[in-house]
């Protein structure tokens, strides 16, 4: 957050490539405001059944308009409608109010594509650190940390 407070939110990972890890959201939401104030994030992927976890953290940058448009076009119409009418993270008087707003918007756009809202886009976490954690007996877990430097990635082992 703007004052350095920690804020956690589960998001749907929609892309991973050599540049980083991408997710999409409302940029006017709490997480969008937090990222605008302090463009850093961390993410954890946990596979309990495999005893594995990956943690990444780094700077965050907005995706391009073209990337946001391309992903928006792949979303189901219902998801587009819901995202377009939602004032994410804002208080709502009742669920009925939300449903009425959604229904009215759907009727207004009957037979037309749902335009991507100006405040709906994506972010890319540019990893500076990636940690691979493997569960081991007696909590003597294996931890490998990769840290990005100007010369590339540096690998170190961490104590469990």
CSV table of N, CA, C and O in Angstrom, one decimal, residues 97-157:
chain,number,residue,atom,x,y,z
A,97,UNK,N,-28.9,-4.7,-5.9
A,97,UNK,CA,-28.5,-3.5,-6.7
A,97,UNK,C,-27.4,-3.9,-7.7
A,97,UNK,O,-27.5,-3.4,-8.9
A,98,UNK,N,-26.5,-4.7,-7.4
A,98,UNK,CA,-25.5,-5.2,-8.3
A,98,UNK,C,-26.1,-5.9,-9.5
A,98,UNK,O,-25.8,-5.7,-10.6
A,99,UNK,N,-27.0,-6.8,-9.1
A,99,UNK,CA,-27.7,-7.6,-10.2
A,99,UNK,C,-28.5,-6.8,-11.1
A,99,UNK,O,-28.6,-7.0,-12.3
A,100,UNK,N,-29.2,-5.8,-10.6
A,100,UNK,CA,-30.0,-4.8,-11.4
A,100,UNK,C,-29.1,-4.1,-12.4
A,100,UNK,O,-29.4,-3.9,-13.5
A,101,UNK,N,-28.0,-3.6,-11.9
A,101,UNK,CA,-27.1,-2.8,-12.7
A,101,UNK,C,-26.5,-3.7,-13.8
A,101,UNK,O,-26.4,-3.3,-15.0
A,102,UNK,N,-26.2,-5.0,-13.5
A,102,UNK,CA,-25.7,-5.9,-14.5
A,102,UNK,C,-26.8,-6.2,-15.5
A,102,UNK,O,-26.5,-6.2,-16.7
A,103,UNK,N,-28.0,-6.4,-15.1
A,103,UNK,CA,-29.1,-6.8,-16.0
A,103,UNK,C,-29.4,-5.6,-17.0
A,103,UNK,O,-29.5,-5.8,-18.2
A,104,UNK,N,-29.4,-4.4,-16.4
A,104,UNK,CA,-29.6,-3.2,-17.3
A,104,UNK,C,-28.5,-3.0,-18.3
A,104,UNK,O,-28.8,-2.7,-19.5
A,105,UNK,N,-27.3,-3.2,-17.9
A,105,UNK,CA,-26.2,-3.1,-18.8
A,105,UNK,C,-26.2,-4.1,-19.9
A,105,UNK,O,-26.0,-3.8,-21.1
A,106,UNK,N,-26.6,-5.3,-19.5
A,106,UNK,CA,-26.7,-6.4,-20.5
A,106,UNK,C,-27.8,-6.1,-21.5
A,106,UNK,O,-27.6,-6.3,-22.7
A,107,UNK,N,-28.9,-5.6,-21.1
A,107,UNK,CA,-30.0,-5.3,-22.0
A,107,UNK,C,-29.5,-4.1,-23.0
A,107,UNK,O,-29.8,-4.2,-24.2
A,108,UNK,N,-28.8,-3.1,-22.4
A,108,UNK,CA,-28.4,-2.0,-23.2
A,108,UNK,C,-27.4,-2.5,-24.3
A,108,UNK,O,-27.4,-1.9,-25.4
A,109,UNK,N,-26.6,-3.5,-24.0
A,109,UNK,CA,-25.6,-4.0,-25.0
A,109,UNK,C,-26.0,-5.2,-25.8
A,109,UNK,O,-25.2,-5.8,-26.4
A,110,UNK,N,-27.3,-5.5,-25.8
A,110,UNK,CA,-27.8,-6.7,-26.5
A,110,UNK,C,-27.3,-6.7,-27.9
A,110,UNK,O,-27.4,-5.8,-28.7
A,111,UNK,N,-26.6,-7.8,-28.3
A,111,UNK,CA,-26.1,-8.0,-29.6
A,111,UNK,C,-24.9,-7.2,-30.0
A,111,UNK,O,-24.4,-7.2,-31.1
A,112,UNK,N,-24.3,-6.5,-29.0
A,112,UNK,CA,-23.1,-5.7,-29.2
A,112,UNK,C,-22.0,-6.3,-28.4
A,112,UNK,O,-22.2,-6.9,-27.3
A,113,UNK,N,-20.7,-6.1,-28.8
A,113,UNK,CA,-19.6,-6.5,-28.0
A,113,UNK,C,-19.5,-5.6,-26.8
A,113,UNK,O,-19.9,-4.5,-26.8
A,114,UNK,N,-19.0,-6.2,-25.7
A,114,UNK,CA,-18.8,-5.5,-24.4
A,114,UNK,C,-17.5,-4.8,-24.5
A,114,UNK,O,-16.4,-5.4,-24.6
A,115,UNK,N,-17.5,-3.4,-24.5
A,115,UNK,CA,-16.2,-2.7,-24.6
A,115,UNK,C,-15.4,-2.9,-23.3
A,115,UNK,O,-15.9,-3.0,-22.2
A,116,UNK,N,-14.1,-3.0,-23.4
A,116,UNK,CA,-13.2,-3.1,-22.2
A,116,UNK,C,-13.2,-1.7,-21.5
A,116,UNK,O,-13.0,-0.7,-22.1
A,117,UNK,N,-13.6,-1.8,-20.2
A,117,UNK,CA,-13.5,-0.5,-19.5
A,117,UNK,C,-12.2,0.1,-19.4
A,117,UNK,O,-11.1,-0.6,-19.4
A,118,UNK,N,-12.1,1.4,-19.4
A,118,UNK,CA,-10.8,2.1,-19.3
A,118,UNK,C,-10.0,1.7,-18.1
A,118,UNK,O,-8.8,1.8,-18.1
A,119,UNK,N,-10.7,1.4,-17.0
A,119,UNK,CA,-10.0,1.1,-15.8
A,119,UNK,C,-9.8,-0.5,-15.5
A,119,UNK,O,-9.6,-0.9,-14.4
A,120,UNK,N,-9.9,-1.2,-16.6
A,120,UNK,CA,-9.7,-2.7,-16.5
A,120,UNK,C,-8.5,-3.0,-17.4
A,120,UNK,O,-8.5,-2.7,-18.6
A,121,UNK,N,-7.4,-3.5,-16.8
A,121,UNK,CA,-6.2,-3.8,-17.5
A,121,UNK,C,-5.4,-4.9,-16.8
A,121,UNK,O,-6.0,-5.6,-16.0
A,122,UNK,N,-4.2,-5.0,-17.0
A,122,UNK,CA,-3.4,-6.0,-16.4
A,122,UNK,C,-2.0,-5.5,-15.9
A,122,UNK,O,-1.6,-4.3,-16.2
A,123,UNK,N,-1.4,-6.3,-15.2
A,123,UNK,CA,-0.1,-6.0,-14.6
A,123,UNK,C,0.9,-7.2,-14.8
A,123,UNK,O,0.4,-8.3,-14.9
A,124,UNK,N,2.1,-6.9,-14.9
A,124,UNK,CA,3.2,-7.9,-15.1
A,124,UNK,C,4.1,-7.8,-13.9
A,124,UNK,O,4.7,-6.7,-13.7
A,125,UNK,N,4.3,-8.9,-13.2
A,125,UNK,CA,5.3,-8.9,-12.1
A,125,UNK,C,6.6,-9.2,-12.8
A,125,UNK,O,6.7,-10.3,-13.4
A,126,UNK,N,7.6,-8.3,-12.7
A,126,UNK,CA,8.9,-8.6,-13.2
A,126,UNK,C,9.8,-9.2,-12.1
A,126,UNK,O,10.2,-8.5,-11.2
A,127,UNK,N,10.0,-10.5,-12.2
A,127,UNK,CA,10.6,-11.1,-11.0
A,127,UNK,C,12.1,-10.7,-10.8
A,127,UNK,O,12.9,-10.6,-11.7
A,128,UNK,N,12.3,-10.4,-9.6
A,128,UNK,CA,13.7,-10.1,-9.1
A,128,UNK,C,14.2,-11.2,-8.3
A,128,UNK,O,15.4,-11.4,-8.2
A,129,UNK,N,13.3,-11.9,-7.6
A,129,UNK,CA,13.6,-13.1,-6.8
A,129,UNK,C,12.6,-14.2,-7.1
A,129,UNK,O,11.4,-14.0,-7.2
A,130,UNK,N,13.1,-15.4,-7.3
A,130,UNK,CA,12.3,-16.6,-7.5
A,130,UNK,C,12.8,-17.7,-6.5
A,130,UNK,O,14.0,-18.0,-6.6
A,131,UNK,N,12.0,-18.1,-5.7
A,131,UNK,CA,12.4,-19.2,-4.7
A,131,UNK,C,11.6,-20.5,-5.0
A,131,UNK,O,10.4,-20.5,-5.1
A,132,UNK,N,12.3,-21.6,-5.1
A,132,UNK,CA,11.7,-22.9,-5.3
A,132,UNK,C,11.9,-23.6,-4.0
A,132,UNK,O,13.0,-23.8,-3.4
A,133,UNK,N,10.8,-24.1,-3.4
A,133,UNK,CA,10.7,-24.7,-2.1
A,133,UNK,C,10.2,-26.2,-2.4
A,133,UNK,O,9.2,-26.4,-3.0
A,134,UNK,N,11.0,-27.1,-1.8
A,134,UNK,CA,10.6,-28.5,-1.9
A,134,UNK,C,10.5,-29.1,-0.5
A,134,UNK,O,11.4,-29.0,0.3
A,135,UNK,N,9.3,-29.7,-0.2
A,135,UNK,CA,9.1,-30.3,1.1
A,135,UNK,C,10.0,-31.5,1.3
A,135,UNK,O,10.1,-32.3,0.4
A,136,UNK,N,10.6,-31.6,2.5
A,136,UNK,CA,11.5,-32.7,2.8
A,136,UNK,C,11.1,-33.2,4.2
A,136,UNK,O,10.5,-32.5,5.0
A,137,UNK,N,11.6,-34.4,4.6
A,137,UNK,CA,11.4,-35.0,5.9
A,137,UNK,C,11.8,-34.1,7.0
A,137,UNK,O,12.8,-33.4,6.9
A,138,UNK,N,11.1,-34.2,8.1
A,138,UNK,CA,11.4,-33.5,9.3
A,138,UNK,C,11.6,-32.0,9.2
A,138,UNK,O,12.4,-31.4,9.9
A,139,UNK,N,10.9,-31.5,8.2
A,139,UNK,CA,10.9,-30.0,7.9
A,139,UNK,C,12.3,-29.5,7.5
A,139,UNK,O,12.6,-28.3,7.6
A,140,UNK,N,13.1,-30.4,7.1
A,140,UNK,CA,14.4,-30.0,6.5
A,140,UNK,C,14.3,-29.7,5.0
A,140,UNK,O,14.9,-30.4,4.2
A,141,UNK,N,13.4,-28.8,4.7
A,141,UNK,CA,13.0,-28.5,3.3
A,141,UNK,C,14.2,-28.0,2.5
A,141,UNK,O,15.2,-27.4,3.0
A,142,UNK,N,14.1,-28.2,1.2
A,142,UNK,CA,15.1,-27.7,0.3
A,142,UNK,C,14.6,-26.4,-0.3
A,142,UNK,O,13.5,-26.3,-0.8
A,143,UNK,N,15.4,-25.3,-0.2
A,143,UNK,CA,15.1,-24.0,-0.7
A,143,UNK,C,16.2,-23.5,-1.6
A,143,UNK,O,17.3,-23.4,-1.2
A,144,UNK,N,15.8,-23.2,-2.9
A,144,UNK,CA,16.7,-22.5,-3.8
A,144,UNK,C,16.2,-21.2,-4.1
A,144,UNK,O,15.1,-21.1,-4.6
A,145,UNK,N,17.0,-20.1,-4.0
A,145,UNK,CA,16.7,-18.8,-4.3
A,145,UNK,C,17.5,-18.3,-5.5
A,145,UNK,O,18.7,-18.5,-5.5
A,146,UNK,N,16.8,-17.8,-6.5
A,146,UNK,CA,17.4,-17.2,-7.7
A,146,UNK,C,17.2,-15.7,-7.6
A,146,UNK,O,16.0,-15.2,-7.5
A,147,UNK,N,18.3,-14.9,-7.6
A,147,UNK,CA,18.1,-13.4,-7.5
A,147,UNK,C,18.7,-12.8,-8.8
A,147,UNK,O,19.8,-13.2,-9.2
A,148,UNK,N,17.9,-11.9,-9.3
A,148,UNK,CA,18.4,-11.2,-10.6
A,148,UNK,C,19.3,-10.1,-10.2
A,148,UNK,O,19.1,-9.4,-9.3
A,149,UNK,N,20.4,-10.1,-11.0
A,149,UNK,CA,21.4,-9.0,-10.9
A,149,UNK,C,21.6,-8.4,-12.3
A,149,UNK,O,21.1,-9.0,-13.3
A,150,UNK,N,22.5,-7.4,-12.4
A,150,UNK,CA,22.8,-6.9,-13.7
A,150,UNK,C,23.5,-7.9,-14.6
A,150,UNK,O,23.5,-7.8,-15.8
A,151,UNK,N,24.1,-8.9,-14.0
A,151,UNK,CA,24.9,-9.9,-14.7
A,151,UNK,C,24.1,-11.2,-14.9
A,151,UNK,O,24.6,-12.2,-15.5
A,152,UNK,N,22.8,-11.2,-14.5
A,152,UNK,CA,22.0,-12.4,-14.7
A,152,UNK,C,21.5,-12.9,-13.4
A,152,UNK,O,21.3,-12.1,-12.4
A,153,UNK,N,21.2,-14.2,-13.3
A,153,UNK,CA,20.6,-14.7,-12.1
A,153,UNK,C,21.7,-15.4,-11.2
A,153,UNK,O,22.5,-16.1,-11.8
A,154,UNK,N,21.6,-15.2,-10.0
A,154,UNK,CA,22.5,-15.8,-9.0
A,154,UNK,C,21.7,-16.8,-8.2
A,154,UNK,O,20.6,-16.5,-7.7
A,155,UNK,N,22.2,-18.0,-8.0
A,155,UNK,CA,21.5,-19.1,-7.3
A,155,UNK,C,22.2,-19.3,-5.9
A,155,UNK,O,23.4,-19.4,-5.8
A,156,UNK,N,21.3,-19.3,-4.9
A,156,UNK,CA,21.8,-19.6,-3.6
A,156,UNK,C,20.9,-20.6,-2.9
A,156,UNK,O,19.7,-20.7,-3.2
A,157,UNK,N,21.4,-21.4,-2.0
A,157,UNK,CA,20.6,-22.3,-1.2
A,157,UNK,C,20.3,-21.6,0.1
A,157,UNK,O,21.1,-20.8,0.7
